[in-house]
Amino acid sequence: MVQAAGGPPYGQDVARILRAIPSVWESAISPPELAGRAGLGERGVPEVEAVMAVLGVLGVLDRRTDVRGEPLFRAATSIAHGCIRSLAEHLDQGLEVFLNWGRAEAGADAPVGSAAVLSGPRFLFAIESHRFAERGASAPPLAGAEIAQAVIKERAAPGGESRYLVQYDSRSRQYQLIGGHRRPDDRTIEHAIVRELEEELTDFSLDHDNDALTEIQRFERLMVSRTSGVLTRYRIVVFHLRTRRERIVLGPADRWVSERELNSGRADDGRRILFSAPTGLAGGLAGLEPTVVAEAGSHRWGFVRRHPWETMGLILGVLGLAVSFLQLL
């Protein structure tokens, strides 16, 4: 079992206070009365008030005032009283309630279970999401970040639709555009997007003679981070990549998604897509030129180059049908 720094001897007085809190079936009492009931006397009143403040945030207290306006406390419900007593047991035994604070899994989707419920990062994500839902745009963020992203667009096949490159982030369990946080050693946001492209795309190194990055939008977004778990103010700069390369080489985490999938925030495989559609862009995403500048006649073999394994599967399937047909003759 994991031992908590708040256990004996540090938590003994707090455990006494917790056990002295009246149940929902008893009368509410004041901090001096609660300190006396816990055997701490007057010296324990400031500690009682601090404990009541923390428990009030957890929502387990029924808080009221007497005729003189003095605060009175008791457990809010019988289940809340059980929670308070459980916390006292944790303190006495030196046990921690929430675990895995070092794991970047705050917004990760997971099956319900004790391990998921008691995950510290997920608890933080839950309470920050609640705070944001209650306060909205007036909720003060606890962190800030600059983000650079690149729109990489695939030319539409005849009769089809254009598609856009996203990459799956295993930490936040979602797809997002190629890009990431600006680091302290990135001199500008432009340096950040070049570094991200070179890090995240397979066999890619920016060539200024053949590659062009154009800024298409800057905006801010207030959102609870799915990795850190805290409400964060993101300053996002979106770029459009154009290149004379024949194709963009995809890695195992990369995939093309449609504009419909981007705007819905959900890929056809059911996974979340983090995306904010650029505003003020003439024609929207549809108005952007494809990333790869195709040469004349190259569209004939474009599908083969972009989807070599699918093409091979199609060819093998046709050959299989032909062999089966010949056996019937």
Tab-separated table of C-alpha atoms in Angstrom:
chain	number	residue	atom	x	y	z
A	1	MET	CA	0.000	0.000	0.000
A	2	VAL	CA	1.146	3.520	-0.722
A	3	GLN	CA	1.856	5.622	2.340
A	4	ALA	CA	0.725	9.236	2.344
A	5	ALA	CA	2.751	12.158	3.712
A	6	GLY	CA	-0.473	13.341	5.371
A	7	GLY	CA	-0.734	10.223	7.539
A	8	PRO	CA	0.434	9.785	11.138
A	9	PRO	CA	1.454	11.939	12.874
A	10	TYR	CA	0.489	14.822	10.548
A	11	GLY	CA	-3.098	13.774	9.958
A	12	GLN	CA	-4.102	12.694	13.478
A	13	ASP	CA	-5.793	15.986	14.398
A	14	VAL	CA	-7.533	16.160	11.010
A	15	ALA	CA	-8.802	12.595	11.414
A	16	ARG	CA	-10.227	13.539	14.832
A	17	ILE	CA	-12.006	16.536	13.292
A	18	LEU	CA	-13.459	14.414	10.512
A	19	ARG	CA	-14.818	11.857	12.970
A	20	ALA	CA	-16.355	14.611	15.101
A	21	ILE	CA	-18.469	16.045	12.250
A	22	PRO	CA	-22.156	15.375	13.004
A	23	SER	CA	-24.135	13.098	10.732
A	24	VAL	CA	-27.127	14.350	8.766
A	25	TRP	CA	-29.358	13.071	11.597
A	26	GLU	CA	-27.620	15.280	14.209
A	27	SER	CA	-27.679	19.025	14.794
A	28	ALA	CA	-25.103	21.164	12.979
A	29	ILE	CA	-22.374	22.579	15.243
A	30	SER	CA	-19.961	25.518	15.135
A	31	PRO	CA	-16.164	25.331	14.646
A	32	PRO	CA	-15.443	25.849	18.390
A	33	GLU	CA	-17.947	23.107	19.255
A	34	LEU	CA	-16.436	20.823	16.641
A	35	ALA	CA	-12.919	21.481	17.977
A	36	GLY	CA	-14.104	20.631	21.463
A	37	ARG	CA	-15.862	17.493	20.246
A	38	ALA	CA	-12.619	16.428	18.558
A	39	GLY	CA	-10.723	16.937	21.828
A	40	LEU	CA	-8.607	19.797	20.454
A	41	GLY	CA	-10.042	22.709	22.443
A	42	GLU	CA	-9.684	26.336	21.349
A	43	ARG	CA	-6.296	25.708	19.764
A	44	GLY	CA	-8.002	23.524	17.188
A	45	VAL	CA	-10.485	26.111	15.877
A	46	PRO	CA	-8.249	27.399	13.004
A	47	GLU	CA	-7.567	23.806	11.958
A	48	VAL	CA	-11.289	23.019	12.041
A	49	GLU	CA	-12.025	26.032	9.839
A	50	ALA	CA	-9.360	24.938	7.331
A	51	VAL	CA	-10.742	21.390	7.201
A	52	MET	CA	-14.289	22.704	6.740
A	53	ALA	CA	-13.125	24.865	3.817
A	54	VAL	CA	-11.654	21.839	2.029
A	55	LEU	CA	-14.663	19.629	2.743
A	56	GLY	CA	-16.946	22.404	1.517
A	57	VAL	CA	-15.253	22.227	-1.889
A	58	LEU	CA	-15.933	18.483	-1.956
A	59	GLY	CA	-19.632	19.158	-1.370
A	60	VAL	CA	-19.953	16.768	1.588
A	61	LEU	CA	-21.068	19.404	4.132
A	62	ASP	CA	-24.435	20.904	5.006
A	63	ARG	CA	-23.375	24.468	5.816
A	64	ARG	CA	-25.700	26.889	7.585
A	65	THR	CA	-25.555	29.791	10.071
A	66	ASP	CA	-27.030	30.410	13.540
A	67	VAL	CA	-29.025	33.472	14.628
A	68	ARG	CA	-25.781	35.419	15.120
A	69	GLY	CA	-24.542	34.553	11.633
A	70	GLU	CA	-21.929	32.079	12.905
A	71	PRO	CA	-21.242	29.048	10.654
A	72	LEU	CA	-22.593	25.623	11.548
A	73	PHE	CA	-21.641	22.308	9.958
A	74	ARG	CA	-22.791	18.721	9.608
A	75	ALA	CA	-22.624	16.028	6.931
A	76	ALA	CA	-24.802	16.759	3.898
A	77	THR	CA	-26.125	13.190	3.528
A	78	SER	CA	-25.502	9.769	4.991
A	79	ILE	CA	-23.322	8.909	1.991
A	80	ALA	CA	-21.371	12.162	2.481
A	81	HIS	CA	-20.893	11.184	6.127
A	82	GLY	CA	-19.501	7.845	4.949
A	83	CYS	CA	-17.046	9.683	2.688
A	84	ILE	CA	-15.902	11.896	5.584
A	85	ARG	CA	-15.337	8.887	7.826
A	86	SER	CA	-13.497	7.071	5.034
A	87	LEU	CA	-11.146	10.040	4.698
A	88	ALA	CA	-10.464	9.815	8.436
A	89	GLU	CA	-9.537	6.138	8.023
A	90	HIS	CA	-7.227	6.993	5.117
A	91	LEU	CA	-5.465	9.560	7.297
A	92	ASP	CA	-5.059	7.206	10.237
A	93	GLN	CA	-3.718	4.421	8.026
A	94	GLY	CA	-1.492	6.685	5.930
A	95	LEU	CA	-3.215	5.801	2.664
A	96	GLU	CA	-3.531	7.979	-0.445
A	97	VAL	CA	-6.887	8.420	-2.170
A	98	PHE	CA	-5.799	9.404	-5.689
A	99	LEU	CA	-2.927	7.730	-7.494
A	100	ASN	CA	-0.799	8.010	-10.639
A	101	TRP	CA	-0.329	11.777	-10.541
A	102	GLY	CA	2.699	11.485	-12.787
A	103	ARG	CA	0.834	9.850	-15.687
A	104	ALA	CA	-0.311	12.077	-18.549
A	105	GLU	CA	-3.742	10.513	-18.919
A	106	ALA	CA	-6.088	13.214	-17.660
A	107	GLY	CA	-8.675	13.107	-20.410
A	108	ALA	CA	-8.122	9.533	-21.479
A	109	ASP	CA	-11.182	7.435	-22.172
A	110	ALA	CA	-11.210	4.351	-19.987
A	111	PRO	CA	-13.641	1.730	-18.700
A	112	VAL	CA	-15.270	2.441	-15.369
A	113	GLY	CA	-13.456	0.856	-12.437
A	114	SER	CA	-11.668	1.698	-9.215
A	115	ALA	CA	-8.352	2.260	-11.012
A	116	ALA	CA	-9.978	4.779	-13.370
A	117	VAL	CA	-12.024	6.516	-10.661
A	118	LEU	CA	-9.010	6.922	-8.357
A	119	SER	CA	-6.641	8.152	-11.076
A	120	GLY	CA	-5.375	11.550	-9.958
A	121	PRO	CA	-5.075	13.070	-13.448
A	122	ARG	CA	-8.615	11.996	-14.348
A	123	PHE	CA	-9.940	13.383	-11.067
A	124	LEU	CA	-8.224	16.691	-11.878
A	125	PHE	CA	-9.660	16.664	-15.410
A	126	ALA	CA	-13.147	16.015	-13.992
A	127	ILE	CA	-13.089	18.842	-11.435
A	128	GLU	CA	-11.556	21.307	-13.899
A	129	SER	CA	-14.176	20.365	-16.507
A	130	HIS	CA	-16.874	20.973	-13.897
A	131	ARG	CA	-15.389	24.366	-12.983
A	132	PHE	CA	-15.250	25.357	-16.647
A	133	ALA	CA	-18.838	24.193	-17.238
A	134	GLU	CA	-20.026	26.261	-14.255
A	135	ARG	CA	-18.058	29.447	-14.968
A	136	GLY	CA	-17.623	29.335	-18.730
A	137	ALA	CA	-15.363	31.962	-20.277
A	138	SER	CA	-15.074	33.768	-16.930
A	139	ALA	CA	-13.246	30.798	-15.366
A	140	PRO	CA	-9.584	31.770	-14.852
A	141	PRO	CA	-7.222	29.372	-16.642
A	142	LEU	CA	-4.462	27.693	-14.627
A	143	ALA	CA	-2.041	27.436	-17.563
A	144	GLY	CA	-1.301	28.900	-20.982
A	145	ALA	CA	0.254	27.483	-24.142
A	146	GLU	CA	1.130	28.486	-27.697
A	147	ILE	CA	0.240	25.928	-30.341
A	148	ALA	CA	1.326	25.700	-33.988
A	149	GLN	CA	-0.690	23.529	-36.380
A	150	ALA	CA	-0.456	22.750	-40.090
A	151	VAL	CA	-3.306	22.033	-42.499
A	152	ILE	CA	-2.116	19.379	-44.958
A	153	LYS	CA	-4.695	18.804	-47.680
A	154	GLU	CA	-4.980	15.929	-50.132
A	155	ARG	CA	-6.291	16.658	-53.614
A	156	ALA	CA	-9.818	15.339	-54.183
A	157	ALA	CA	-10.178	12.330	-56.426
A	158	PRO	CA	-12.580	12.757	-59.383
A	159	GLY	CA	-16.085	12.768	-57.934
A	160	GLY	CA	-14.722	12.549	-54.382
A	161	GLU	CA	-13.833	14.969	-51.608
A	162	SER	CA	-10.605	16.416	-50.342
A	163	ARG	CA	-9.083	14.961	-47.220
A	164	TYR	CA	-6.875	16.349	-44.464
A	165	LEU	CA	-3.995	14.815	-42.574
A	166	VAL	CA	-4.372	14.207	-38.828
A	167	GLN	CA	-2.220	12.315	-36.365
A	168	TYR	CA	-3.330	10.225	-33.403
A	169	ASP	CA	-2.001	11.399	-30.029
A	170	SER	CA	-1.928	8.414	-27.658
A	171	ARG	CA	-1.614	10.634	-24.556
A	172	SER	CA	-4.804	12.600	-25.143
A	173	ARG	CA	-6.512	9.732	-27.032
A	174	GLN	CA	-7.535	11.875	-30.019
A	175	TYR	CA	-6.580	12.903	-33.547
A	176	GLN	CA	-5.247	16.381	-34.202
A	177	LEU	CA	-3.554	18.339	-36.965
A	178	ILE	CA	0.193	17.989	-37.328
A	179	GLY	CA	1.733	20.412	-34.836
A	180	GLY	CA	2.223	20.989	-31.149
A	181	HIS	CA	3.383	23.285	-28.371
A	182	ARG	CA	5.898	26.044	-28.895
A	183	ARG	CA	8.954	25.221	-26.784
A	184	PRO	CA	11.172	27.732	-24.961
A	185	ASP	CA	13.932	27.225	-27.528
A	186	ASP	CA	11.599	27.950	-30.503
A	187	ARG	CA	12.516	31.509	-31.488
A	188	THR	CA	9.158	32.125	-33.183
A	189	ILE	CA	5.909	30.267	-33.749
A	190	GLU	CA	7.108	29.686	-37.339
A	191	HIS	CA	10.165	27.873	-35.984
A	192	ALA	CA	7.821	25.789	-33.841
A	193	ILE	CA	5.713	24.565	-36.778
A	194	VAL	CA	8.811	23.725	-38.847
A	195	ARG	CA	10.210	21.684	-35.954
A	196	GLU	CA	6.854	19.912	-35.438
A	197	LEU	CA	6.570	19.036	-39.142
A	198	GLU	CA	10.086	17.618	-39.191
A	199	GLU	CA	9.491	15.656	-35.975
A	200	GLU	CA	6.052	14.287	-36.770
A	201	LEU	CA	6.097	13.650	-40.527
A	202	THR	CA	8.030	10.693	-41.931
A	203	ASP	CA	11.138	11.611	-43.969
A	204	PHE	CA	10.289	15.323	-43.934
A	205	SER	CA	12.804	18.144	-43.796
A	206	LEU	CA	11.624	21.623	-44.799
A	207	ASP	CA	13.099	22.716	-48.114
A	208	HIS	CA	12.520	26.421	-48.664
A	209	ASP	CA	12.904	25.970	-52.419
A	210	ASN	CA	10.083	23.425	-52.591
A	211	ASP	CA	7.993	23.889	-49.437
A	212	ALA	CA	5.929	26.904	-48.406
A	213	LEU	CA	4.155	27.602	-45.113
A	214	THR	CA	1.456	30.272	-45.052
A	215	GLU	CA	-0.217	31.470	-41.862
A	216	ILE	CA	-4.010	31.307	-42.269
A	217	GLN	CA	-5.343	32.074	-38.792
A	218	ARG	CA	-4.567	33.024	-35.190
A	219	PHE	CA	-7.104	32.484	-32.426
A	220	GLU	CA	-7.451	31.667	-28.733
A	221	ARG	CA	-9.288	28.749	-27.191
A	222	LEU	CA	-10.087	28.063	-23.545
A	223	MET	CA	-10.131	24.311	-22.922
A	224	VAL	CA	-9.359	21.722	-20.263
A	225	SER	CA	-6.169	19.955	-21.335
A	226	ARG	CA	-6.617	16.212	-21.838
A	227	THR	CA	-2.974	15.665	-20.833
A	228	SER	CA	-2.347	18.064	-17.917
A	229	GLY	CA	-5.969	18.112	-16.730
A	230	VAL	CA	-6.135	21.862	-16.020
A	231	LEU	CA	-8.085	24.637	-17.733
A	232	THR	CA	-5.682	26.135	-20.263
A	233	ARG	CA	-5.748	29.202	-22.516
A	234	TYR	CA	-4.373	28.098	-25.889
A	235	ARG	CA	-3.040	30.627	-28.400
A	236	ILE	CA	-3.186	28.765	-31.698
A	237	VAL	CA	-1.591	29.647	-35.030
A	238	VAL	CA	-2.688	27.600	-38.057
A	239	PHE	CA	-0.475	27.290	-41.143
A	240	HIS	CA	-1.129	25.829	-44.601
A	241	LEU	CA	1.604	23.654	-46.101
A	242	ARG	CA	2.260	23.632	-49.851
A	243	THR	CA	4.978	21.531	-51.426
A	244	ARG	CA	6.338	20.385	-54.771
A	245	ARG	CA	6.980	16.913	-53.361
A	246	GLU	CA	5.187	14.056	-55.096
A	247	ARG	CA	3.533	12.951	-51.874
A	248	ILE	CA	3.464	13.184	-48.079
A	249	VAL	CA	4.763	9.991	-46.459
A	250	LEU	CA	2.435	8.776	-43.719
A	251	GLY	CA	3.528	7.246	-40.420
A	252	PRO	CA	1.637	4.605	-38.409
A	253	ALA	CA	-0.257	7.256	-36.392
A	254	ASP	CA	-1.262	9.323	-39.457
A	255	ARG	CA	-4.491	9.147	-41.441
A	256	TRP	CA	-6.522	11.190	-43.898
A	257	VAL	CA	-9.967	12.381	-42.781
A	258	SER	CA	-12.713	14.225	-44.631
A	259	GLU	CA	-13.836	17.779	-43.964
A	260	ARG	CA	-17.058	16.282	-42.652
A	261	GLU	CA	-15.112	14.295	-40.051
A	262	LEU	CA	-13.039	17.344	-39.113
A	263	ASN	CA	-16.061	19.560	-38.562
A	264	SER	CA	-17.956	16.893	-36.617
A	265	GLY	CA	-14.995	16.366	-34.280
A	266	ARG	CA	-15.178	12.604	-34.710
A	267	ALA	CA	-13.405	10.308	-37.185
A	268	ASP	CA	-15.267	7.474	-38.871
A	269	ASP	CA	-13.406	5.031	-36.585
A	270	GLY	CA	-15.150	6.691	-33.622
A	271	ARG	CA	-12.127	8.508	-32.229
A	272	ARG	CA	-12.239	12.188	-31.269
A	273	ILE	CA	-10.678	14.842	-33.553
A	274	LEU	CA	-9.444	18.071	-31.963
A	275	PHE	CA	-10.039	20.758	-34.581
A	276	SER	CA	-11.202	24.374	-34.762
A	277	ALA	CA	-12.285	25.376	-38.266
A	278	PRO	CA	-10.529	28.518	-39.496
A	279	THR	CA	-12.825	31.541	-39.657
A	280	GLY	CA	-12.405	34.429	-42.058
A	281	LEU	CA	-10.728	32.161	-44.601
A	282	ALA	CA	-12.201	32.735	-48.042
A	283	GLY	CA	-13.975	29.553	-49.041
A	284	GLY	CA	-13.028	27.865	-45.760
A	285	LEU	CA	-10.976	24.692	-45.946
A	286	ALA	CA	-12.518	23.948	-49.335
A	287	GLY	CA	-10.901	27.132	-50.654
A	288	LEU	CA	-7.378	25.983	-49.772
A	289	GLU	CA	-5.187	24.585	-52.509
A	290	PRO	CA	-4.030	20.975	-52.034
A	291	THR	CA	-0.729	20.627	-50.191
A	292	VAL	CA	0.946	18.588	-52.911
A	293	VAL	CA	1.228	20.390	-56.237
A	294	ALA	CA	0.427	17.563	-58.668
A	295	GLU	CA	2.165	17.598	-62.040
A	296	ALA	CA	0.192	17.197	-65.278
A	297	GLY	CA	-1.128	13.670	-65.653
A	298	SER	CA	-0.048	12.660	-62.138
A	299	HIS	CA	-3.645	12.259	-60.933
A	300	ARG	CA	-3.834	8.953	-62.841
A	301	TRP	CA	-1.394	7.340	-60.449
A	302	GLY	CA	-2.150	9.513	-57.430
A	303	PHE	CA	-4.334	6.885	-55.753
A	304	VAL	CA	-1.681	4.216	-56.266
A	305	ARG	CA	1.019	6.385	-54.694
A	306	ARG	CA	-1.180	7.452	-51.786
A	307	HIS	CA	-2.655	4.015	-51.117
A	308	PRO	CA	-0.121	1.359	-52.183
A	309	TRP	CA	-1.426	-1.377	-49.850
A	310	GLU	CA	-5.056	-0.799	-50.821
A	311	THR	CA	-4.031	-0.933	-54.486
A	312	MET	CA	-2.130	-4.194	-53.968
A	313	GLY	CA	-5.128	-5.679	-52.192
A	314	LEU	CA	-7.400	-4.644	-55.055
A	315	ILE	CA	-5.067	-6.206	-57.621
A	316	LEU	CA	-4.811	-9.472	-55.652
A	317	GLY	CA	-8.592	-9.543	-55.286
A	318	VAL	CA	-9.083	-9.142	-59.046
A	319	LEU	CA	-6.503	-11.858	-59.745
A	320	GLY	CA	-8.286	-14.172	-57.274
A	321	LEU	CA	-11.599	-13.636	-59.036
A	322	ALA	CA	-9.964	-14.310	-62.406
A	323	VAL	CA	-8.452	-17.611	-61.176
A	324	SER	CA	-11.798	-18.691	-59.706
A	325	PHE	CA	-13.522	-17.900	-63.001
A	326	LEU	CA	-10.979	-19.879	-65.033
A	327	GLN	CA	-11.452	-22.921	-62.777
A	328	LEU	CA	-15.140	-22.936	-63.661
A	329	LEU	CA	-14.410	-23.157	-67.374
